[in-house]
Coordinates of C-alpha atoms in Angstrom, one line a residue:
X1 CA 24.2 -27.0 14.0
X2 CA 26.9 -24.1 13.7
X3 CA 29.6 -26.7 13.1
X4 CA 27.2 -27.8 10.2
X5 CA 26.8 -24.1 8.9
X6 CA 30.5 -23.4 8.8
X7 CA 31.4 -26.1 7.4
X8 CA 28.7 -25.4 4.2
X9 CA 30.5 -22.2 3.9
X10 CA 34.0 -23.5 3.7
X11 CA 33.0 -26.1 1.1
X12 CA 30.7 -23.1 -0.8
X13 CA 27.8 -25.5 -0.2
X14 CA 25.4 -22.5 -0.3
X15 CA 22.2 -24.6 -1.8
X16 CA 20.6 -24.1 1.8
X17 CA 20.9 -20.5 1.7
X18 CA 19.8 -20.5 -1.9
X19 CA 16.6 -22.4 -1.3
X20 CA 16.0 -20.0 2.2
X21 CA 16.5 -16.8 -0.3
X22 CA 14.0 -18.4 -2.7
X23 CA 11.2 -18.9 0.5
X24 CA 11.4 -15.5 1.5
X25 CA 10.6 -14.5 -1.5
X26 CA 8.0 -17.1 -2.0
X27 CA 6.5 -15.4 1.6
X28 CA 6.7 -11.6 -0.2
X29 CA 3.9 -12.8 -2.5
X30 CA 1.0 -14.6 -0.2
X31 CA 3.2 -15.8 2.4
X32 CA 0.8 -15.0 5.0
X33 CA -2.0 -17.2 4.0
X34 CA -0.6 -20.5 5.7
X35 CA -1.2 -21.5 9.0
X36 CA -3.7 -20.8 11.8
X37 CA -7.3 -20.7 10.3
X38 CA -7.4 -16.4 9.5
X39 CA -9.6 -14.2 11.5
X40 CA -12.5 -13.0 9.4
X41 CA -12.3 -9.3 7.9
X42 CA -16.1 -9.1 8.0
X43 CA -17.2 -9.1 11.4
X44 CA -19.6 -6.7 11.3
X45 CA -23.1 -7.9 12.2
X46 CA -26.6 -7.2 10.1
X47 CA -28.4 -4.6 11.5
X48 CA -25.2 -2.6 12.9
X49 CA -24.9 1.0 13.5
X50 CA -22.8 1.7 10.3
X51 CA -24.3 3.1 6.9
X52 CA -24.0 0.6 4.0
X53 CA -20.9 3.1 2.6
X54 CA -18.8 2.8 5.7
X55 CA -19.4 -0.9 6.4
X56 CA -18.5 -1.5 2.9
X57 CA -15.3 0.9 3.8
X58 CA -14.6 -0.6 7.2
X59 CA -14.0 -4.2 5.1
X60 CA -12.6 -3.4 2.3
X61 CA -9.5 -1.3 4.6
X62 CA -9.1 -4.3 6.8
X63 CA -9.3 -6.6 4.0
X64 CA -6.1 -4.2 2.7
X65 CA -4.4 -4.2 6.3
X66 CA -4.6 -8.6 5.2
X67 CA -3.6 -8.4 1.8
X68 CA -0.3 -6.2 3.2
X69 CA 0.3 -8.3 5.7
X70 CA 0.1 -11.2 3.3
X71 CA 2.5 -10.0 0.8
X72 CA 5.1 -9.4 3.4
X73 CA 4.7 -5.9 3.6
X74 CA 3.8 -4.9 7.5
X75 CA 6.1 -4.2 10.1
X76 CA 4.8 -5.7 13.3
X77 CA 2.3 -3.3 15.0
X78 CA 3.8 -0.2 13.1
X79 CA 2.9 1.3 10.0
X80 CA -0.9 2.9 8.7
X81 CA -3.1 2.4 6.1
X82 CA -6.1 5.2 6.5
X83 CA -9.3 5.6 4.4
X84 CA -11.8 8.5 4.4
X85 CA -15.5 7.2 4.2
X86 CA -16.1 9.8 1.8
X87 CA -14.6 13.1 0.4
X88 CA -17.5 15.0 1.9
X89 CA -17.0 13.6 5.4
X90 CA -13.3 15.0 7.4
X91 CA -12.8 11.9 8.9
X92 CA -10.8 8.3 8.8
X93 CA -10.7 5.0 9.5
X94 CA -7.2 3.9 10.6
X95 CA -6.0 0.5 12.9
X96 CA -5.7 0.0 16.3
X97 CA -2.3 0.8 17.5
X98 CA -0.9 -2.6 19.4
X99 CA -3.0 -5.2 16.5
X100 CA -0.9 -7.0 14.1
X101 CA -2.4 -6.4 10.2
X102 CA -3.9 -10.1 10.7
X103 CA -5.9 -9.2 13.5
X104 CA -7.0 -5.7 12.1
X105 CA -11.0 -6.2 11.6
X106 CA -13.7 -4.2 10.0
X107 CA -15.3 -4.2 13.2
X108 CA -12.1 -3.1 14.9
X109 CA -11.2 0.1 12.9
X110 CA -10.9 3.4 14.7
X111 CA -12.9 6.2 13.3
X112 CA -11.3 9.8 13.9
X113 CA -11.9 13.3 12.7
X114 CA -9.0 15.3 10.6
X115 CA -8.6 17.4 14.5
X116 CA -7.7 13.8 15.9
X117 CA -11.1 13.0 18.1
X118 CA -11.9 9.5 18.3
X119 CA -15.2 9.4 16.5
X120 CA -15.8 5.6 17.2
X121 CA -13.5 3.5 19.3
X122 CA -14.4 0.2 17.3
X123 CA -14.4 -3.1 18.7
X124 CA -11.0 -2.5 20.3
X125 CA -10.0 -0.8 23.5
X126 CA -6.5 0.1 21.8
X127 CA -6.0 3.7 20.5
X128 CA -4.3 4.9 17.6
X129 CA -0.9 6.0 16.8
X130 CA 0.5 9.1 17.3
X131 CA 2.4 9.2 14.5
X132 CA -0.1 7.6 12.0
X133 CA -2.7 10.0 13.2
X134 CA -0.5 13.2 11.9
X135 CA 1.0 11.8 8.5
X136 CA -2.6 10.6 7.6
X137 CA -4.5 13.5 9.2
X138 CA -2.3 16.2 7.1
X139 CA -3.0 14.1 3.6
X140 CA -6.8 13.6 4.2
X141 CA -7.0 17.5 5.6
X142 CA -5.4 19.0 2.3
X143 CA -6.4 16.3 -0.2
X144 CA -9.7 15.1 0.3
X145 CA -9.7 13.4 -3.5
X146 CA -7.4 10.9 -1.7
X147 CA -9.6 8.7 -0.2
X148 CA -6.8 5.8 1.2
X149 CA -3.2 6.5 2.0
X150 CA -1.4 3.6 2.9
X151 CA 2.3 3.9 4.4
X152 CA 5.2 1.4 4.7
X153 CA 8.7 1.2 5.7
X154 CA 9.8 -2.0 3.7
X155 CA 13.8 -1.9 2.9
X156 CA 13.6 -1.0 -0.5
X157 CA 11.6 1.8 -0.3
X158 CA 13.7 3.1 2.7
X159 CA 16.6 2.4 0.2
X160 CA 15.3 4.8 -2.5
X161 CA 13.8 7.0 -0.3
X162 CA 18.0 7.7 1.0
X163 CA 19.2 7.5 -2.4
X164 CA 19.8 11.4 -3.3
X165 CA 18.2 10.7 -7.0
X166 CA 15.4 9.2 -5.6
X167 CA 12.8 6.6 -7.4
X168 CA 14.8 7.0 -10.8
X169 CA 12.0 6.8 -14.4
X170 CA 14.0 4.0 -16.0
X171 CA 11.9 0.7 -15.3
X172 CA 8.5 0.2 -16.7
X173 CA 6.8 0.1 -12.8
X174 CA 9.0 3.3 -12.1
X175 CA 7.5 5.1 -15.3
X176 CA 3.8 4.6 -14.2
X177 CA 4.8 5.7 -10.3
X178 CA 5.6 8.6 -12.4
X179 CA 3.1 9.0 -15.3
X180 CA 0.2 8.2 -12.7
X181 CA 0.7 9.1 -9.7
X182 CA 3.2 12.1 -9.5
X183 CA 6.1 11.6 -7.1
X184 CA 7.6 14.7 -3.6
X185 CA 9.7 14.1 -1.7
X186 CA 9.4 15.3 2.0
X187 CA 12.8 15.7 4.2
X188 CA 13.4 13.6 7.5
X189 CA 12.5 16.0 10.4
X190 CA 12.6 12.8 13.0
X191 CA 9.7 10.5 14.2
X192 CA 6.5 12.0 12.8
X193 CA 4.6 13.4 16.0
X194 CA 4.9 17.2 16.2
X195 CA 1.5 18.4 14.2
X196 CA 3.8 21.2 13.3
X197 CA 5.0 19.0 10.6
X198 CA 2.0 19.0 8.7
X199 CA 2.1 22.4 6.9
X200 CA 5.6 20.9 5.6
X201 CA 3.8 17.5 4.2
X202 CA 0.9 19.3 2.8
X203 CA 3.1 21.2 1.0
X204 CA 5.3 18.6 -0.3
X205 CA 3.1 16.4 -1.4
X206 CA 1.0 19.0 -3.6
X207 CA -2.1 19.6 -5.3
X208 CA -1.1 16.3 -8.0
X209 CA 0.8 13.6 -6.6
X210 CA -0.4 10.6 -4.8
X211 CA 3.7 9.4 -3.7
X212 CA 5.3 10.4 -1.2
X213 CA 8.5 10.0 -0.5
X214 CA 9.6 10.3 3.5
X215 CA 13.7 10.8 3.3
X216 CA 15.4 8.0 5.3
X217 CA 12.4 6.7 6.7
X218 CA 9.7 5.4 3.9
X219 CA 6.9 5.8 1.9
X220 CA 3.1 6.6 2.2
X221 CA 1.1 5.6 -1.1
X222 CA -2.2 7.1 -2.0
X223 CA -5.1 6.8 -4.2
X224 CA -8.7 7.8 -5.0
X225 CA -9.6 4.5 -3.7
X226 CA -8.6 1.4 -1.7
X227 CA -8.0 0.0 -5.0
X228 CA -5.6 2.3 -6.5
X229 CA -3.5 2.8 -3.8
X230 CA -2.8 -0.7 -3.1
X231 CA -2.1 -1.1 -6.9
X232 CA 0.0 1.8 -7.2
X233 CA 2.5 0.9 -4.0
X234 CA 2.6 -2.5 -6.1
X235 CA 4.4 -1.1 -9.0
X236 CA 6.2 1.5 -6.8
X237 CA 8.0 -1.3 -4.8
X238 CA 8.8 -3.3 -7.8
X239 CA 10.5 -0.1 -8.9
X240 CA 12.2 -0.1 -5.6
X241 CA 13.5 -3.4 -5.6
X242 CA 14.4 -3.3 -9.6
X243 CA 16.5 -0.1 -8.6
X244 CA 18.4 -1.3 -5.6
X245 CA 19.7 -4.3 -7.6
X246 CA 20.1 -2.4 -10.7
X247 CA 22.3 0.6 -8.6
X248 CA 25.1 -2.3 -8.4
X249 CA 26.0 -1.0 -12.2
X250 CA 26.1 2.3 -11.3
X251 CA 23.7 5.0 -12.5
X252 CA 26.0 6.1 -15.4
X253 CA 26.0 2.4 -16.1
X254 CA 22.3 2.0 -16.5
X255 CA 20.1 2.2 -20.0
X256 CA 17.5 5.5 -19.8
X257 CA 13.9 5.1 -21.0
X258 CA 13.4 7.5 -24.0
X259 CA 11.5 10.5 -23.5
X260 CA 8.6 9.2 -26.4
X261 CA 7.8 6.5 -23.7
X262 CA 7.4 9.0 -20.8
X263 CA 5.2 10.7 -22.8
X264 CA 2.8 7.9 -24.3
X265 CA 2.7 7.1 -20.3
X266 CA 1.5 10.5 -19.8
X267 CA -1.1 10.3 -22.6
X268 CA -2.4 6.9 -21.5
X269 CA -3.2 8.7 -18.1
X270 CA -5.0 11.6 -20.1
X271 CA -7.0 9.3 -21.8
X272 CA -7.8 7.3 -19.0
X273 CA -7.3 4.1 -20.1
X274 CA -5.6 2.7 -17.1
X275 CA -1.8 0.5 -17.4
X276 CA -3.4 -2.4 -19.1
X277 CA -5.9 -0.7 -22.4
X278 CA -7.6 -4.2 -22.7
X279 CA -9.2 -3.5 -19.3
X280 CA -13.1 -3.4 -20.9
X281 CA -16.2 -4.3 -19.5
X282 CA -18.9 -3.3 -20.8
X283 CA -17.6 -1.4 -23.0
X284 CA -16.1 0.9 -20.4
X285 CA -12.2 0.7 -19.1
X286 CA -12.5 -0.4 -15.3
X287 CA -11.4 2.2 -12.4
X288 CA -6.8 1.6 -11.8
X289 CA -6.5 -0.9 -9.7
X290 CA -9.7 -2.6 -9.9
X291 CA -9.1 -6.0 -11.3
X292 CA -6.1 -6.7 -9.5
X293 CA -7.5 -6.0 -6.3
X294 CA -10.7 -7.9 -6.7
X295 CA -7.9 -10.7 -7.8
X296 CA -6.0 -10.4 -4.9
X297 CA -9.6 -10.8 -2.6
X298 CA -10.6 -13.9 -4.2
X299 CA -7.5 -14.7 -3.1
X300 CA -8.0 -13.8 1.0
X301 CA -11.7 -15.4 0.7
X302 CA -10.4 -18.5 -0.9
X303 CA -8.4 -18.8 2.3
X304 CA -11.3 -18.1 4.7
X305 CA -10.9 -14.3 5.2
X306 CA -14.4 -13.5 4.2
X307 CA -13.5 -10.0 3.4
X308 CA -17.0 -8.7 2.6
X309 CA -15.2 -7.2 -0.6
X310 CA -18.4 -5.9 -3.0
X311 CA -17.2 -7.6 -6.2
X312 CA -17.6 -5.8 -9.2
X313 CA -17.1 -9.3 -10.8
X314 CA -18.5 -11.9 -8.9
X315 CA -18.9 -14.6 -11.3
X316 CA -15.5 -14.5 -11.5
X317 CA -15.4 -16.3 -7.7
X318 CA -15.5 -19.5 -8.8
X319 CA -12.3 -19.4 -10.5
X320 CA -10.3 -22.2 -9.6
X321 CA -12.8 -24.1 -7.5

């Protein structure tokens, strides 16, 4: 076999690599649907102890933790994705620490107050990590209109978040990073467990933004719902990985986006009418993020996740059946 791989590289024969290249990124987008027969999202039983508003939380975050895992975005047992129940109520639902995303239930979900005190162990004996608990603790303490926060450490992002100019407004994905969300920056101060660290996120992030930037290590992604975060860390990797090719030229060498675009960007935001203006139903424009999650679930339930995802649209279910 390593005879055979030497020799393609002293002929230039690099097809193999080529069509290797091309799966990976094939496995970026749904990869993770193939294989074993998927453990269902919804495992929580009729009649359980949970409210109808965090049982319809507890599935629609684990049906997330699926979707990540699915577009080649987890990292083994590491990384977080947190949701409050509410913005009334200080605490959060975050993942077992030791499950891989595909095992991450709604029945399985550990429910902890902003102070850290396991509320409700879930289905799993496992506890939570350390780390997760202070990074997602300090956004849901100090920005309780930030109802998911969802962080990653894919290369790309890492890439950007070392780059000194940072995610750079000169793609289309980077621009609505930008006009809709609001991007900080917080420094590298080591491996995020010293609660003293908090103030200094808090602070960072701001009053505004929903994107934070973690120097050399990542990024965590927020929104006012499950929805809009998982949309917004969509475009804000696309960014990423248009960035880290397009840094090749140089950034003297690259075109800038006029200022007139930044600013329709800005107004569309104002106005509320979302990335896409022909999002209508009902004559109302449909929350960010909305369509493309509930997309994205008929997706996972096609494949057998039963996600328990309350579609806004159901009739559109039987798309492609």
């Amino acid at each position: 076999m390593l005879r055979s791989l030497c020799s393609l590289l002293r002929t230039g024969d690099r097809r193999p690599f080529c069509r290797a290249a091309q799966l990976t990124k094939s496995a970026r987008c749904f990869g993770g649907l193939g294989g074993a027969r998927p453990i269902p999202v919804n495992d929580i039983s009729t009649g359980s102890k949970y409210s109808a508003e965090e049982a319809a939380t507890r599935c629609k975050l684990a049906a997330l933790y699926r979707l990540v895992d699915a577009r080649g975005w987890s990292m083994g047992i590491y990384n977080h994705i947190t949701a409050r129940i509410s913005a009334t109520d200080e605490e959060f639902l975050v993942n077992p620490f030791g499950l891989l995303y595909d095992e991450v239930t709604a029945s399985n979900l550990v429910k902890v107050d902003l102070a850290g005190t396991v509320l409700d162990q879930g289905s799993s004996p496992a506890g939570i990590n350390l780390a997760g608990y202070v990074l997602h603790s300090a956004i849901h303490e100090t920005r309780p209109d930030l109802l998911c926060a969802l962080h990653v450490h894919l290369p790309e992002a890492v890439a950007v978040a070392t780059m000194e100019c940072g995610l750079m407004p000169v793609t289309q994905e980077a621009l609505v990073i930008h006009g809709f969300a609001g991007v900080s920056y917080h420094d590298y101060q080591g491996i995020l467990i010293h609660e003293s660290e908090k103030k200094d996120i808090q602070q960072n992030l701001g009053e505004k933004n929903k994107v934070l930037i973690l120097r050399n290590h990542g990024v965590v992604v927020c929104g006012s719902t499950v929805e809009e975060a998982y949309l917004l860390l969509d475009f804000f990797m696309l960014a990423c990985q248009s960035q880290v090719a397009m840094m090749s030229a140089g950034e003297d060498g690259l075109v800038q986006v006029p200022s007139i675009a930044f600013e329709n960007m800005l107004k569309m935001k104002e106005e509320n009418k979302g990335v896409d203006t022909s999002r209508i139903r009902e004559g109302k424009p449909t929350q960010f993020g909305q369509q493309d999650f509930e997309a994205c679930m008929r997706k996972l339930d096609r494949a057998g996740y039963n996600t328990g995802y309350p579609y806004q649209c159901p009739e559109l279910l039987t798309t492609g059946q």
